[in-house]
Tab-separated table of C-alpha atoms and ligand atoms in Angstrom:
chain	number	residue	atom	x	y	z
Y	620	MET	CA	28.105	18.529	0.510
Y	621	SER	CA	27.533	16.164	3.338
Y	622	VAL	CA	26.127	12.639	2.388
Y	623	ARG	CA	24.895	10.199	4.739
Y	624	ALA	CA	23.731	6.948	3.558
Y	625	HIS	CA	21.323	4.595	6.076
Y	626	ASN	CA	20.294	1.464	4.346
Y	627	ALA	CA	19.677	-0.774	7.237
Y	628	ILE	CA	17.485	-3.454	6.380
Y	629	LEU	CA	13.993	-3.575	8.020
Y	630	LEU	CA	14.334	-5.133	11.436
Y	631	PRO	CA	11.626	-6.934	12.946
Y	632	VAL	CA	9.507	-4.860	15.563
Y	633	LEU	CA	10.872	-5.986	18.857
Y	634	LEU	CA	8.729	-8.804	20.419
Y	635	LEU	CA	8.141	-9.011	24.235
Y	636	VAL	CA	6.620	-12.447	25.557
Y	637	ALA	CA	3.941	-11.674	28.319
Y	638	CYS	CA	4.503	-12.929	31.767
Y	639	GLY	CA	2.579	-15.970	32.803
Y	640	GLU	CA	2.841	-19.301	34.513
Y	641	SER	CA	2.260	-22.305	32.259
Y	642	GLU	CA	4.182	-22.116	28.947
Y	643	LEU	CA	3.119	-24.039	25.839
Y	644	GLN	CA	5.789	-25.555	23.623
Y	645	SER	CA	6.631	-22.982	20.911
Y	646	TYR	CA	8.770	-23.376	17.677
Y	647	ASP	CA	10.566	-20.787	15.963
Y	648	LEU	CA	11.292	-20.671	12.147
Y	649	SER	CA	13.521	-17.811	11.228
Y	650	GLY	CA	15.682	-17.080	8.091
Y	651	HIS	CA	16.502	-14.431	5.147
Y	652	ALA	CA	14.026	-13.843	2.377
Y	653	MET	CA	13.114	-11.068	0.220
Y	654	GLY	CA	16.106	-9.031	1.157
Y	655	THR	CA	15.364	-9.014	4.840
Y	656	THR	CA	14.559	-11.546	7.819
Y	657	PHE	CA	11.718	-13.703	8.721
Y	658	ASN	CA	10.582	-15.001	12.230
Y	659	ILE	CA	7.549	-17.413	12.344
Y	660	THR	CA	6.681	-18.872	15.882
Y	661	LEU	CA	4.224	-21.748	16.294
Y	662	ILE	CA	2.445	-22.251	19.427
Y	663	ALA	CA	1.591	-25.995	20.265
Y	664	PRO	CA	1.474	-27.074	16.904
Y	665	PRO	CA	-0.748	-30.338	16.262
Y	666	ALA	CA	1.345	-33.561	17.328
Y	667	ASP	CA	1.342	-34.895	13.906
Y	668	ALA	CA	2.607	-31.530	12.235
Y	669	ASP	CA	5.702	-32.364	10.338
Y	670	LEU	CA	7.589	-29.078	11.154
Y	671	ASN	CA	10.500	-29.834	8.678
Y	672	ALA	CA	8.077	-30.130	5.837
Y	673	LEU	CA	6.521	-27.153	6.814
Y	674	ARG	CA	9.725	-25.173	7.106
Y	675	ILE	CA	10.456	-26.395	3.443
Y	676	ARG	CA	6.915	-25.365	2.182
Y	677	ILE	CA	7.302	-21.953	3.796
Y	678	SER	CA	10.773	-21.339	1.917
Y	679	GLU	CA	9.270	-22.527	-1.201
Y	680	LYS	CA	6.297	-20.063	-0.706
Y	681	LEU	CA	8.502	-17.195	-0.325
Y	682	GLU	CA	10.598	-18.159	-3.295
Y	683	HIS	CA	7.612	-18.335	-5.199
Y	684	ILE	CA	6.476	-14.865	-4.332
Y	685	GLU	CA	10.149	-13.377	-5.007
Y	686	ASN	CA	10.079	-15.236	-8.521
Y	687	ILE	CA	6.676	-13.310	-9.205
Y	688	ALA	CA	7.060	-9.794	-7.458
Y	689	SER	CA	10.934	-9.155	-7.058
Y	690	THR	CA	12.419	-6.149	-8.793
Y	691	TYR	CA	15.810	-7.609	-7.520
Y	692	ARG	CA	15.420	-10.682	-9.856
Y	693	ASN	CA	15.721	-10.018	-13.453
Y	694	SER	CA	13.597	-13.101	-14.256
Y	695	SER	CA	10.774	-12.510	-12.007
Y	696	GLU	CA	7.626	-12.130	-13.765
Y	697	LEU	CA	7.405	-8.666	-12.620
Y	698	SER	CA	10.870	-7.785	-14.120
Y	699	THR	CA	9.957	-9.566	-17.159
Y	700	PHE	CA	6.820	-7.376	-17.718
Y	701	ASN	CA	8.927	-4.312	-16.761
Y	702	LEU	CA	11.675	-5.153	-19.322
Y	703	ASN	CA	9.036	-5.812	-22.179
Y	704	PRO	CA	8.551	-2.752	-24.262
Y	705	SER	CA	5.130	-4.228	-25.674
Y	706	THR	CA	2.244	-2.210	-25.115
Y	707	ASP	CA	0.017	-5.299	-26.123
Y	708	TRP	CA	-1.916	-7.504	-23.707
Y	709	ILE	CA	0.498	-10.121	-22.123
Y	710	SER	CA	-0.343	-13.383	-20.706
Y	711	VAL	CA	0.764	-13.381	-16.865
Y	712	SER	CA	-0.073	-15.923	-14.022
Y	713	GLN	CA	-3.306	-15.494	-12.368
Y	714	GLU	CA	-1.711	-14.728	-8.912
Y	715	PHE	CA	0.432	-11.889	-10.667
Y	716	CYS	CA	-2.542	-10.382	-12.521
Y	717	GLU	CA	-4.523	-10.476	-9.210
Y	718	MET	CA	-1.770	-8.666	-7.198
Y	719	VAL	CA	-1.649	-5.841	-9.902
Y	720	SER	CA	-5.286	-5.517	-9.855
Y	721	ALA	CA	-5.783	-5.348	-6.149
Y	722	ALA	CA	-2.763	-2.631	-6.069
Y	723	GLN	CA	-4.588	-0.624	-8.421
Y	724	GLU	CA	-7.734	-0.642	-6.218
Y	725	LEU	CA	-5.442	0.432	-3.352
Y	726	SER	CA	-4.093	3.317	-5.728
Y	727	ALA	CA	-7.897	4.456	-6.354
Y	728	THR	CA	-8.792	4.285	-2.690
Y	729	THR	CA	-5.745	6.174	-1.598
Y	730	TYR	CA	-5.886	9.073	-4.133
Y	731	GLY	CA	-3.071	7.726	-6.072
Y	732	ALA	CA	-0.859	7.784	-2.829
Y	733	PHE	CA	0.020	4.039	-3.064
Y	734	ASP	CA	0.852	3.332	-6.524
Y	735	ILE	CA	3.199	0.359	-7.998
Y	736	THR	CA	3.859	2.302	-10.944
Y	737	VAL	CA	6.179	4.450	-8.955
Y	738	GLY	CA	9.045	2.132	-10.058
Y	739	PRO	CA	10.932	4.704	-12.272
Y	740	LEU	CA	11.060	7.216	-9.616
Y	741	VAL	CA	12.219	4.575	-6.773
Y	742	ASN	CA	15.057	3.680	-9.292
Y	743	LEU	CA	15.895	7.505	-10.152
Y	744	TRP	CA	15.982	8.319	-6.298
Y	745	GLY	CA	18.245	5.376	-5.634
Y	746	PHE	CA	15.972	3.226	-3.797
Y	747	GLY	CA	15.657	0.599	-6.325
Y	748	PRO	CA	17.932	-2.555	-7.354
Y	749	SER	CA	20.990	-0.441	-8.692
Y	750	ASN	CA	23.133	1.774	-6.477
Y	751	ARG	CA	22.242	5.512	-5.710
Y	752	GLU	CA	24.110	8.133	-7.906
Y	753	ASN	CA	26.013	10.445	-5.774
Y	754	GLU	CA	24.226	13.614	-7.305
Y	755	LEU	CA	20.456	14.189	-6.701
Y	756	PRO	CA	18.616	13.670	-9.768
Y	757	THR	CA	17.733	17.099	-11.744
Y	758	SER	CA	14.089	18.336	-11.900
Y	759	ASP	CA	14.236	17.421	-15.548
Y	760	GLU	CA	15.110	13.796	-14.470
Y	761	VAL	CA	12.383	13.639	-11.959
Y	762	SER	CA	9.872	15.209	-14.739
Y	763	ALA	CA	10.950	12.466	-17.176
Y	764	ALA	CA	10.705	9.593	-14.863
Y	765	HIS	CA	7.266	10.881	-13.437
Y	766	GLU	CA	5.809	10.998	-16.997
Y	767	TYR	CA	5.147	7.037	-16.708
Y	768	VAL	CA	4.083	7.245	-13.076
Y	769	GLY	CA	0.288	6.711	-12.554
Y	770	TYR	CA	-1.885	3.750	-11.919
Y	771	GLU	CA	-3.950	4.363	-15.140
Y	772	PHE	CA	-0.835	3.098	-17.139
Y	773	VAL	CA	-1.573	-0.466	-16.387
Y	774	GLN	CA	-4.573	-2.458	-17.290
Y	775	ALA	CA	-5.500	-5.963	-15.787
Y	776	ASP	CA	-8.098	-8.457	-17.081
Y	777	CYS	CA	-7.807	-11.175	-14.607
Y	778	ASP	CA	-10.654	-13.099	-16.338
Y	779	GLN	CA	-8.153	-13.589	-19.156
Y	780	SER	CA	-4.914	-13.214	-16.775
Y	781	VAL	CA	-3.521	-10.548	-19.141
Y	782	LEU	CA	-1.869	-7.416	-18.407
Y	783	ARG	CA	-1.000	-4.410	-20.536
Y	784	LYS	CA	0.963	-1.232	-20.209
Y	785	THR	CA	-0.102	1.893	-21.892
Y	786	ALA	CA	3.372	3.128	-22.175
Y	787	LYS	CA	6.631	1.100	-22.839
Y	788	LEU	CA	8.575	2.782	-19.979
Y	789	VAL	CA	6.014	1.779	-17.199
Y	790	TYR	CA	7.993	0.045	-14.575
Y	791	LEU	CA	6.049	-1.797	-11.609
Y	792	ASP	CA	7.486	-1.868	-8.033
Y	793	PHE	CA	5.918	-4.178	-5.515
Y	794	SER	CA	8.418	-3.642	-2.800
Y	795	GLY	CA	5.961	-1.330	-0.887
Y	796	TRP	CA	3.688	-4.351	-0.003
Y	797	ALA	CA	5.539	-7.590	-1.003
Y	798	LYS	CA	6.512	-8.372	2.594
Y	799	GLY	CA	2.772	-7.840	3.519
Y	800	TYR	CA	1.619	-10.032	0.896
Y	801	ALA	CA	4.184	-12.653	1.799
Y	802	VAL	CA	3.021	-12.610	5.493
Y	803	ASP	CA	-0.686	-13.253	4.456
Y	804	GLU	CA	0.564	-16.184	2.150
Y	805	VAL	CA	2.489	-17.746	4.828
Y	806	ALA	CA	-0.216	-17.367	7.465
Y	807	ALA	CA	-2.952	-19.072	4.892
Y	808	LEU	CA	-0.174	-21.768	4.716
Y	809	LEU	CA	-0.137	-22.338	8.347
Y	810	GLU	CA	-3.890	-22.260	8.501
Y	811	ARG	CA	-4.237	-25.016	5.997
Y	812	GLU	CA	-1.932	-26.882	8.290
Y	813	LYS	CA	-4.480	-26.474	11.203
Y	814	LEU	CA	-2.276	-24.111	13.140
Y	815	GLU	CA	-4.263	-21.928	15.362
Y	816	ASN	CA	-1.659	-19.892	17.281
Y	817	TYR	CA	1.223	-18.282	15.404
Y	818	LEU	CA	3.136	-15.144	14.710
Y	819	VAL	CA	4.434	-14.440	11.193
Y	820	GLU	CA	6.809	-11.670	10.875
Y	821	ILE	CA	8.662	-10.730	7.488
Y	822	GLY	CA	10.766	-7.563	7.654
Y	823	GLY	CA	8.663	-5.975	10.374
Y	824	GLU	CA	5.395	-6.591	8.906
Y	825	ILE	CA	3.317	-9.176	11.049
Y	826	SER	CA	0.325	-11.451	11.358
Y	827	VAL	CA	-0.556	-12.767	14.926
Y	828	ARG	CA	-3.436	-15.495	15.391
Y	829	GLY	CA	-4.722	-16.977	18.842
Y	830	HIS	CA	-2.298	-16.664	21.654
Y	831	ASN	CA	1.376	-16.814	22.477
Y	832	ALA	CA	3.172	-19.590	24.623
Y	833	LYS	CA	1.903	-18.038	27.879
Y	834	GLN	CA	-1.712	-18.195	26.600
Y	835	HIS	CA	-1.923	-14.197	26.420
Y	836	LYS	CA	-2.388	-12.152	23.295
Y	837	PHE	CA	0.992	-11.347	21.463
Y	838	SER	CA	2.894	-8.349	22.737
Y	839	ILE	CA	4.163	-6.071	20.003
Y	840	ALA	CA	6.281	-3.160	20.516
Y	841	LEU	CA	5.850	-0.422	18.100
Y	842	GLU	CA	8.949	1.640	17.299
Y	843	LYS	CA	8.842	5.277	18.201
Y	844	PRO	CA	11.996	7.007	16.685
Y	845	ILE	CA	12.824	9.794	19.140
Y	846	SER	CA	16.052	10.588	17.225
Y	847	ASP	CA	18.476	8.802	14.803
Y	848	ASN	CA	20.159	7.163	17.876
Y	849	ASP	CA	17.067	6.546	20.155
Y	850	ILE	CA	14.294	4.528	19.369
Y	851	GLN	CA	11.767	3.799	22.143
Y	852	TYR	CA	8.834	1.399	22.134
Y	853	SER	CA	5.103	1.472	22.746
Y	854	VAL	CA	3.860	-2.072	23.683
Y	855	TRP	CA	0.493	-3.032	22.573
Y	856	GLU	CA	-1.450	-6.468	22.759
Y	857	PHE	CA	-2.709	-8.051	19.617
Y	858	SER	CA	-4.545	-11.211	18.581
Y	859	ASP	CA	-5.940	-12.385	15.110
Y	860	VAL	CA	-4.703	-9.121	13.283
Y	861	ALA	CA	-2.107	-7.943	11.067
Y	862	VAL	CA	0.227	-4.899	11.929
Y	863	ALA	CA	2.233	-3.130	9.287
Y	864	THR	CA	4.505	-0.136	9.766
Y	865	SER	CA	6.060	2.398	7.439
Y	866	GLY	CA	8.650	4.697	8.371
Y	867	ASP	CA	11.086	7.758	7.180
Y	868	TYR	CA	13.856	6.626	9.451
Y	869	ARG	CA	14.973	3.049	8.385
Y	870	ASN	CA	15.762	3.629	4.618
Y	871	PHE	CA	16.797	7.220	3.696
Y	872	PHE	CA	19.771	9.276	2.825
Y	873	ASP	CA	20.420	13.036	4.064
Y	874	GLU	CA	22.125	15.392	1.849
Y	875	ASP	CA	22.576	19.000	2.429
Y	876	GLY	CA	20.566	18.878	5.681
Y	877	GLN	CA	17.528	17.425	3.896
Y	878	ARG	CA	16.421	13.792	4.474
Y	879	TYR	CA	15.279	11.751	1.229
Y	880	SER	CA	13.123	8.766	2.586
Y	881	HIS	CA	12.355	5.690	0.387
Y	882	THR	CA	8.727	6.561	0.217
Y	883	ILE	CA	8.074	8.382	-3.053
Y	884	ASP	CA	5.077	10.673	-3.485
Y	885	PRO	CA	3.801	9.419	-6.839
Y	886	ARG	CA	1.734	12.745	-7.448
Y	887	THR	CA	4.801	14.857	-7.247
Y	888	GLY	CA	7.650	12.528	-8.022
Y	889	TYR	CA	9.680	13.489	-5.150
Y	890	PRO	CA	10.548	11.673	-1.681
Y	891	THR	CA	7.912	12.580	0.976
Y	892	ARG	CA	8.405	15.598	3.067
Y	893	HIS	CA	6.307	16.493	6.122
Y	894	HIS	CA	6.459	15.891	9.703
Y	895	LEU	CA	4.775	12.230	9.608
Y	896	THR	CA	7.938	9.963	10.682
Y	897	GLY	CA	5.985	6.535	10.985
Y	898	VAL	CA	2.533	4.931	10.682
Y	899	THR	CA	1.493	1.626	12.032
Y	900	VAL	CA	-1.848	-0.078	10.512
Y	901	VAL	CA	-3.593	-2.831	12.039
Y	902	SER	CA	-6.030	-4.796	9.790
Y	903	SER	CA	-7.051	-8.121	9.090
Y	904	SER	CA	-4.969	-8.482	5.978
Y	905	THR	CA	-1.016	-7.603	6.147
Y	906	ALA	CA	-1.114	-6.810	2.498
Y	907	TYR	CA	-3.842	-4.237	2.955
Y	908	ALA	CA	-2.023	-2.794	6.103
Y	909	ASP	CA	1.372	-2.612	4.350
Y	910	ALA	CA	-0.072	-0.788	1.404
Y	911	MET	CA	-2.192	1.526	3.630
Y	912	ALA	CA	0.820	2.380	5.963
Y	913	THR	CA	2.932	3.292	2.705
Y	914	ALA	CA	-0.045	5.504	1.513
Y	915	PHE	CA	-0.454	7.451	4.753
Y	916	MET	CA	3.242	7.999	4.820
Y	917	VAL	CA	2.785	9.573	1.484
Y	918	LEU	CA	-0.398	11.512	2.528
Y	919	GLY	CA	1.265	12.875	5.562
Y	920	PRO	CA	0.031	13.628	9.135
Y	921	ASP	CA	-3.307	15.471	8.282
Y	922	ASP	CA	-4.406	14.078	4.895
Y	923	GLY	CA	-3.140	10.641	5.796
Y	924	TYR	CA	-4.785	10.510	9.073
Y	925	ALA	CA	-8.107	12.116	7.506
Y	926	LEU	CA	-8.186	9.161	5.026
Y	927	ALA	CA	-7.601	6.608	7.883
Y	928	GLU	CA	-10.489	7.844	9.956
Y	929	LYS	CA	-12.619	8.066	6.893
Y	930	LEU	CA	-11.914	4.323	5.847
Y	931	GLY	CA	-12.322	3.139	9.561
Y	932	ILE	CA	-8.703	2.150	9.587
Y	933	ALA	CA	-6.915	1.439	12.879
Y	934	GLY	CA	-3.690	3.739	12.439
Y	935	TYR	CA	-0.887	4.880	14.878
Y	936	PHE	CA	0.589	7.906	13.525
Y	937	LEU	CA	3.869	9.344	14.884
Y	938	VAL	CA	4.298	13.201	13.999
Y	939	ARG	CA	7.443	15.310	14.590
Y	940	THR	CA	6.797	18.175	16.558
Y	941	ASP	CA	8.956	20.906	18.169
Y	942	ASN	CA	8.362	19.269	21.180
Y	943	GLY	CA	9.221	15.602	20.392
Y	944	ILE	CA	7.178	12.912	18.794
Y	945	GLU	CA	3.596	13.181	18.983
Y	946	GLU	CA	1.384	9.922	18.881
Y	947	LYS	CA	-2.049	10.332	16.926
Y	948	LEU	CA	-4.429	7.538	17.035
Y	949	THR	CA	-7.447	6.793	14.895
Y	950	SER	CA	-10.648	5.962	16.622
Y	951	GLN	CA	-10.157	2.376	15.478
Y	952	PHE	CA	-6.772	2.291	16.955
Y	953	GLU	CA	-8.029	3.695	20.250
Y	954	LYS	CA	-10.546	0.769	20.460
Y	955	LEU	CA	-7.526	-1.532	20.585
Y	956	ARG	CA	-6.510	-0.068	23.847
Y	957	ARG	CA	-9.534	-1.785	25.315
Y	958	PRO	CA	-9.115	-5.417	26.378
J	2172	ADP	P1	7.951	0.836	4.626
J	2172	ADP	O1	8.228	-0.235	5.883
J	2172	ADP	O2	8.693	2.017	5.000
J	2172	ADP	O3	6.807	0.845	4.047
J	2172	ADP	P2	8.523	-0.929	2.319
J	2172	ADP	O4	10.000	-1.609	2.196
J	2172	ADP	O5	7.415	-1.831	2.781
J	2172	ADP	O6	9.013	0.182	3.438
J	2172	ADP	O7	8.318	-0.012	1.136
J	2172	ADP	C1	9.201	0.794	0.678
J	2172	ADP	C2	9.325	0.807	-0.804
J	2172	ADP	O8	8.077	0.777	-1.242
J	2172	ADP	C3	10.245	1.568	-1.486
J	2172	ADP	O9	11.649	1.215	-1.435
J	2172	ADP	C4	9.470	1.416	-3.221
J	2172	ADP	O10	10.235	0.330	-3.447
J	2172	ADP	C5	8.107	1.154	-2.584
J	2172	ADP	N1	7.332	2.612	-2.825
J	2172	ADP	C6	7.739	3.858	-2.422
J	2172	ADP	N2	6.951	4.754	-2.633
J	2172	ADP	C7	5.773	3.868	-2.942
J	2172	ADP	C8	4.307	4.433	-3.140
J	2172	ADP	N3	3.862	5.689	-3.143
J	2172	ADP	N4	3.466	3.505	-3.609
J	2172	ADP	C9	3.955	2.148	-3.450
J	2172	ADP	N5	5.210	1.757	-3.356
J	2172	ADP	C10	6.138	2.736	-3.069
J	2173	MG	MG1	5.643	-1.232	3.285
């Protein structure tokens, strides 16, 4: 039996600075949060901006999100809800309630492909907070965990800020879009500080506004995994958008020649199994782009692409074929080619 684990943290998508003459002052704030790295670039901030205070507020914001949404913190609001076996309505923060409610809308839009109740399966397959077992789960174990997966097991009433699970073993997992959510929150914080040109990146999910230090759009290289050891890049220019990527080549394990990726199909209970290796979504909201990229990874190269077209989403799909990686761009993504 051959086992190869690959659990690299998501690296930021490679960023390339466009060439130009006059360069504006830029400031980089970077660090670790949410089990990954973040990089924030501020271009020509207002003269009276207090960057130290800003750095502290960004750290506090990320800490706040982890205290709400992390499955890796036993004391987070999410973990408290998960560990509570009660099926009564439970008071929660307005923010947590709205996150759950927004996630449920995304589930409905994606035919249940994106589903935060996927937690018991994520844990069973070894992609959650506890270590992976050496053996693959049995089909009985998958069926048992699958029983409590389904967004209809959670009810949200955000006028009252209350949530309810309809079965005690329901377990929520926000990891599929928490980074995207956090990028939007940090970007909103920068907006309030009157910053007009910036890049915010957390674990590979990105939001860009305005222009870079050379006064061009931001150049972002999208990864193209040719093989395990060969990742190439396709460079695109973006401004005023969010860019989020999901892939099966950064967090997976191989067993008996089969790849098990960290994206789980909530409809079957098993890790996704198809020829789609990665999807990038460009949208106005990073949380939306992040969740949609996960949903498309679940739905696969045909159904995922069809849903992206139907919803008018800019999607860049990378499909494994006998002749290498094929790029499939939705009509909205094609439009991004134009200046
Ligand atoms: P990627 O960049 O590949 O989307 P993320 O870290 O953003 O990776 O999301 C992967 C995580 O999302 C998994 O580790 C798991 O916690 C969660 N997840 C897996 N499958 C689903 C799903 N179908 N819907 C929502 N979340 C999921
Ligand atoms: Mg994601």
